[in-house]
Amino acid sequence: MARITASVYTSHVPAIGAALDHGKSGEPYWQQVFVGYETSKQWITGHTPDVVFLVYNDHATAFSLEMIPTFALGTAAKFAVADEGWGPRPVPEVIGHPELASHIAHSVIQDDFDLTIVNRMDVDHGLTVPLSLMFGQPVAWPCRVIPFAVNVVQYPIPSGRRCFVLGQAIRRAIESFDEPLKVQVWGTGGMSHQLQGPRAGLINREWDNQFLDRLIADPAGLAEVPHIEYVREAGSEGIELVMWLIARGAMSDIDGGQAPAEKHRFYHVPASNTAVGHLILENN
Ligand code: DHB
Ligand code: FE
């Protein structure tokens, strides 16, 4: 059977991708961000999964106001890297896993979650920047990736609680797939940031670090936090953090297993307009 070996959490700031793509990762400003991923890149070299189930948000790239799926599961064989206005990032194409993705669709939909199935989708910085942070700049990504896009842009958006319970359904789906695959579930986006309006530039270190503490030790309690608290405390784009609860819900301790091992934790301000948070939890 497939197994969820670990969950990874990281911010997805587009300027991080631009810094890597344009050879600026050695500059002092960016060095302070990338240093936080050195341990992670070493860790993942020894723990390369067969598949990453990558929870992220699209930024009006694949979807627009014409079509707003709450939860969109990428079932295609491959996903092109989107052009977000400055040309597509020079990173490898994303290779999917249609068999596992179809199995997850069956299992999760029969488990009462209404997913949108997407057979063609370009993926933006929300997905490619986390891959770059964890894997660096390879000629091909070292594993398959199932994109799972969550609407956290256009209200109404799903609650933290819904995301957490959905993560549990995703774990049941993955662990009932009849092939011995090692799967990681990644939760991406956040941490505190606001890109618009009078509060643009908002960062809240204290709230972000409490979020990390609770994500590790009190995920069910954290899942009860309402939208308004994310927006008030972590800014309008800080709401991206609800996606981390999907990955956390997929860990085995949520269903009676042992607490996960904390392999790495990192927090840094600033990267562009965002507080960068990063965590790796390994299933025991
Ligand atoms: C920034 C952060 C984001 O999450 C995003 O989608 C776009 C820009 C930023 O910090 O600049
Ligand atoms: Fe974003």
Coordinates of C-alpha atoms and ligand atoms in Angstrom, one line a residue:
M1 CA 0.0 0.0 0.0
A2 CA 1.0 3.6 -0.4
R3 CA 2.3 5.4 2.7
I4 CA 2.5 9.0 3.8
T5 CA 6.0 9.4 5.0
A6 CA 6.1 13.1 5.8
S7 CA 4.5 16.5 5.5
V8 CA 6.3 19.6 4.4
Y9 CA 5.1 23.2 4.9
T10 CA 6.5 26.3 3.2
S11 CA 5.7 29.8 2.0
H12 CA 5.7 30.3 -1.8
V13 CA 6.7 34.0 -2.4
P14 CA 7.2 34.5 -6.2
A15 CA 10.3 36.7 -5.7
I16 CA 12.1 33.6 -4.3
G17 CA 11.6 31.9 -7.7
A18 CA 12.9 35.0 -9.5
A19 CA 16.0 35.2 -7.2
L20 CA 16.8 31.5 -8.0
D21 CA 16.1 31.9 -11.7
H22 CA 18.2 35.0 -12.1
G23 CA 21.2 33.8 -10.1
K24 CA 20.6 36.1 -7.1
S25 CA 20.3 33.4 -4.4
G26 CA 23.8 34.3 -3.1
E27 CA 23.0 37.9 -2.4
P28 CA 22.8 38.7 1.4
Y29 CA 19.1 39.4 1.3
W30 CA 18.2 36.1 -0.3
Q31 CA 20.9 34.1 1.5
Q32 CA 19.0 34.6 4.7
V33 CA 16.0 33.0 3.1
F34 CA 17.8 30.1 1.4
V35 CA 19.9 29.2 4.4
G36 CA 16.6 28.0 6.0
Y37 CA 16.2 25.4 3.3
E38 CA 19.7 23.9 3.4
T39 CA 18.8 21.3 6.0
S40 CA 15.6 20.5 4.0
K41 CA 17.4 19.9 0.8
Q42 CA 19.7 17.5 2.5
W43 CA 16.9 15.8 4.3
I44 CA 14.9 15.3 1.1
T45 CA 17.8 13.8 -0.7
G46 CA 17.7 10.9 1.7
H47 CA 13.9 10.9 1.8
T48 CA 12.9 11.5 -1.8
P49 CA 9.2 10.5 -2.2
D50 CA 7.7 8.8 -5.2
V51 CA 5.0 11.4 -5.2
V52 CA 4.3 14.8 -3.7
F53 CA 0.7 15.6 -3.1
L54 CA 1.1 19.4 -3.3
V55 CA -1.6 21.6 -1.7
Y56 CA -1.2 25.1 -3.1
N57 CA -3.3 28.0 -4.4
D58 CA -3.6 29.3 -7.9
H59 CA -3.3 33.1 -8.3
A60 CA -5.7 33.7 -11.1
T61 CA -3.4 31.8 -13.4
A62 CA -5.3 28.6 -14.2
F63 CA -8.6 29.8 -12.8
S64 CA -10.2 33.2 -12.9
L65 CA -13.5 34.8 -11.9
E66 CA -15.0 32.7 -14.7
M67 CA -14.4 29.5 -12.8
I68 CA -13.7 29.1 -9.0
P69 CA -13.3 25.6 -7.8
T70 CA -12.9 25.3 -4.1
F71 CA -10.8 22.2 -4.3
A72 CA -9.2 21.2 -7.6
L73 CA -7.4 17.9 -8.0
G74 CA -4.9 17.7 -10.9
T75 CA -5.3 14.3 -12.6
A76 CA -3.3 15.0 -15.7
A77 CA -0.1 13.2 -16.8
K78 CA 1.8 16.5 -16.8
F79 CA 1.3 20.2 -16.0
A80 CA 2.9 23.1 -17.8
V81 CA 4.7 25.8 -15.9
A82 CA 2.5 29.0 -16.2
D83 CA 3.5 32.3 -17.7
E84 CA 2.6 34.8 -14.9
G85 CA 3.5 37.8 -17.0
W86 CA 7.3 37.6 -17.3
G87 CA 7.4 34.3 -19.2
P88 CA 7.2 30.9 -17.6
R89 CA 9.8 30.2 -14.9
P90 CA 12.7 28.2 -16.4
V91 CA 11.9 25.1 -14.3
P92 CA 11.1 21.5 -15.4
E93 CA 7.7 20.5 -16.4
V94 CA 5.6 18.9 -13.6
I95 CA 4.9 15.2 -14.1
G96 CA 1.7 14.0 -12.5
H97 CA 0.5 10.6 -11.3
P98 CA -2.9 10.0 -13.0
E99 CA -3.4 6.6 -11.4
L100 CA -2.9 7.7 -7.9
A101 CA -4.8 11.0 -8.5
S102 CA -7.8 9.1 -10.0
H103 CA -7.8 6.8 -7.0
I104 CA -7.7 9.8 -4.6
A105 CA -10.6 11.4 -6.6
H106 CA -12.7 8.2 -6.1
S107 CA -11.9 7.8 -2.5
V108 CA -12.3 11.4 -1.4
I109 CA -15.5 12.1 -3.3
Q110 CA -17.0 8.9 -2.0
D111 CA -15.9 10.1 1.4
D112 CA -18.2 13.1 0.9
F113 CA -15.9 15.8 -0.3
D114 CA -16.8 17.4 -3.6
L115 CA -13.6 17.9 -5.6
T116 CA -13.2 19.4 -9.0
I117 CA -11.2 17.1 -11.3
V118 CA -8.8 19.0 -13.6
N119 CA -7.3 17.2 -16.6
R120 CA -5.5 20.2 -17.9
M121 CA -4.0 22.9 -15.7
D122 CA -0.9 25.2 -15.8
V123 CA 0.8 25.6 -12.4
D124 CA 2.0 29.0 -11.0
H125 CA 4.5 30.1 -8.3
G126 CA 2.2 28.7 -5.7
L127 CA 3.4 25.2 -6.8
T128 CA 6.8 25.8 -8.5
V129 CA 8.4 27.9 -5.7
P130 CA 7.9 25.2 -3.0
L131 CA 9.4 22.7 -5.5
S132 CA 12.4 24.9 -6.1
L133 CA 12.9 25.6 -2.4
M134 CA 13.0 21.8 -1.6
F135 CA 14.7 20.4 -4.6
G136 CA 16.9 23.3 -5.9
Q137 CA 17.4 23.6 -9.6
P138 CA 17.4 20.1 -11.1
V139 CA 17.0 19.4 -14.8
A140 CA 13.9 17.3 -13.9
W141 CA 11.9 17.2 -10.7
P142 CA 12.9 14.0 -8.8
C143 CA 9.4 12.8 -8.2
R144 CA 5.8 12.9 -9.5
V145 CA 3.6 15.7 -8.3
I146 CA -0.2 15.8 -7.8
P147 CA -1.3 19.4 -7.8
F148 CA -4.2 20.2 -5.4
A149 CA -5.4 23.8 -5.8
V150 CA -7.4 25.4 -3.0
N151 CA -9.4 28.6 -3.5
V152 CA -8.1 31.0 -1.0
V153 CA -8.4 34.0 -3.2
Q154 CA -12.0 34.7 -4.0
Y155 CA -14.5 34.5 -1.1
P156 CA -16.2 32.3 0.0
I157 CA -13.2 30.1 0.7
P158 CA -13.0 26.9 2.8
S159 CA -12.6 27.0 6.5
G160 CA -9.6 25.7 8.4
R161 CA -11.8 23.0 9.8
R162 CA -12.9 21.8 6.4
C163 CA -9.3 21.8 5.2
F164 CA -8.2 19.7 8.3
V165 CA -10.9 17.1 7.8
L166 CA -10.3 17.0 4.1
G167 CA -6.6 16.2 4.9
Q168 CA -7.8 13.2 6.9
A169 CA -9.8 12.0 3.9
I170 CA -6.8 12.4 1.7
R171 CA -4.7 10.3 4.0
R172 CA -7.4 7.5 3.8
A173 CA -7.3 7.8 0.1
I174 CA -3.5 7.7 -0.3
E175 CA -3.1 4.8 2.2
S176 CA -5.7 2.7 0.3
F177 CA -3.8 2.9 -3.0
D178 CA -2.5 -0.6 -3.8
E179 CA 1.1 0.2 -4.8
P180 CA 4.0 0.7 -2.4
L181 CA 4.5 4.4 -3.0
K182 CA 6.1 6.8 -0.6
V183 CA 4.0 9.9 -0.6
Q184 CA 4.6 13.3 1.0
V185 CA 1.8 15.8 1.5
W186 CA 2.9 19.5 1.3
G187 CA 1.0 22.4 2.6
T188 CA 2.1 25.7 1.1
G189 CA 1.4 29.5 1.0
G190 CA 1.5 32.0 3.9
M191 CA 2.8 33.0 6.4
S192 CA 1.6 36.5 7.4
H193 CA 1.4 39.0 4.5
Q194 CA -1.0 41.5 2.9
L195 CA -0.3 42.7 -0.6
Q196 CA -3.1 45.3 -0.8
G197 CA -4.9 48.2 0.8
P198 CA -3.9 50.4 3.8
R199 CA -2.4 47.4 5.7
A200 CA -0.2 46.3 2.8
G201 CA 3.1 45.0 4.2
L202 CA 1.6 43.6 7.4
I203 CA 3.7 41.0 9.2
N204 CA 2.9 39.3 12.5
R205 CA 5.8 37.3 13.9
E206 CA 4.1 36.4 17.1
W207 CA 1.0 35.1 15.5
D208 CA 3.0 33.2 12.8
N209 CA 5.1 31.4 15.4
Q210 CA 2.1 30.5 17.5
F211 CA 0.5 29.1 14.3
L212 CA 3.7 26.9 13.9
D213 CA 3.6 25.8 17.5
R214 CA -0.1 24.8 17.3
L215 CA 0.3 23.2 13.9
I216 CA 2.7 20.8 15.5
A217 CA 1.1 20.3 18.9
D218 CA -2.6 21.3 18.7
P219 CA -3.7 20.9 15.0
A220 CA -7.3 20.1 15.9
G221 CA -7.5 23.3 18.1
L222 CA -5.8 25.3 15.3
A223 CA -8.4 24.1 12.8
E224 CA -11.1 25.9 14.8
V225 CA -9.6 29.3 14.1
P226 CA -12.0 31.3 12.0
H227 CA -11.2 33.1 8.8
I228 CA -11.5 36.5 10.4
E229 CA -8.6 35.8 12.8
Y230 CA -6.3 34.9 9.9
V231 CA -7.2 38.0 8.0
R232 CA -7.0 40.3 11.1
E233 CA -3.8 38.8 12.5
A234 CA -1.9 37.5 9.4
G235 CA -3.2 39.8 6.7
S236 CA -5.5 39.2 3.7
E237 CA -3.0 36.8 2.0
G238 CA -2.2 35.2 5.4
I239 CA -5.4 33.2 4.8
E240 CA -3.3 31.0 2.5
L241 CA -2.3 29.2 5.8
V242 CA -5.5 27.3 5.9
M243 CA -3.9 25.0 3.3
W244 CA -1.3 23.9 5.8
L245 CA -4.1 22.2 7.7
I246 CA -4.8 19.9 4.8
A247 CA -1.2 18.5 5.0
R248 CA -1.4 18.4 8.8
G249 CA -4.7 16.5 8.7
A250 CA -3.0 13.8 6.5
M251 CA -0.5 12.9 9.2
S252 CA -1.1 9.6 11.0
D253 CA -1.3 11.0 14.6
I254 CA -4.6 12.6 13.7
D255 CA -6.0 9.1 13.4
G256 CA -4.5 7.5 16.5
G257 CA -0.9 7.1 15.4
Q258 CA 2.2 8.5 17.1
A259 CA 3.1 12.1 17.1
P260 CA 5.2 13.1 14.1
A261 CA 8.9 13.9 14.4
E262 CA 9.8 17.6 13.9
K263 CA 12.7 17.4 11.4
H264 CA 13.1 21.1 10.7
R265 CA 11.6 24.5 11.5
F266 CA 12.5 27.9 10.1
Y267 CA 11.0 31.4 10.2
H268 CA 12.4 34.5 8.5
V269 CA 11.2 38.0 7.7
P270 CA 11.2 39.4 5.1
A271 CA 11.0 37.8 1.7
S272 CA 9.4 40.3 -0.6
N273 CA 6.3 41.2 1.4
T274 CA 5.9 38.0 3.2
A275 CA 7.1 36.2 6.4
V276 CA 8.6 32.9 5.3
G277 CA 7.7 29.9 7.4
H278 CA 8.8 26.3 6.9
L279 CA 8.4 23.0 8.7
I280 CA 9.1 19.3 8.1
L281 CA 7.2 16.7 10.0
E282 CA 8.0 13.0 9.5
N283 CA 5.5 10.3 10.3
N284 CA 6.7 7.9 13.0
Ligands
DHB1 C1 3.9 37.8 -2.6 C2 3.4 36.7 -1.8 C3 2.5 35.9 -2.3 O1 1.9 34.9 -1.6 C4 2.1 36.0 -3.6 O2 1.2 35.1 -4.1 C5 2.5 37.1 -4.4 C6 3.5 38.0 -3.9 C7 5.0 38.7 -2.1 O3 5.3 38.6 -0.9 O4 5.4 39.6 -2.8
FE2 FE 0.4 33.7 -2.7

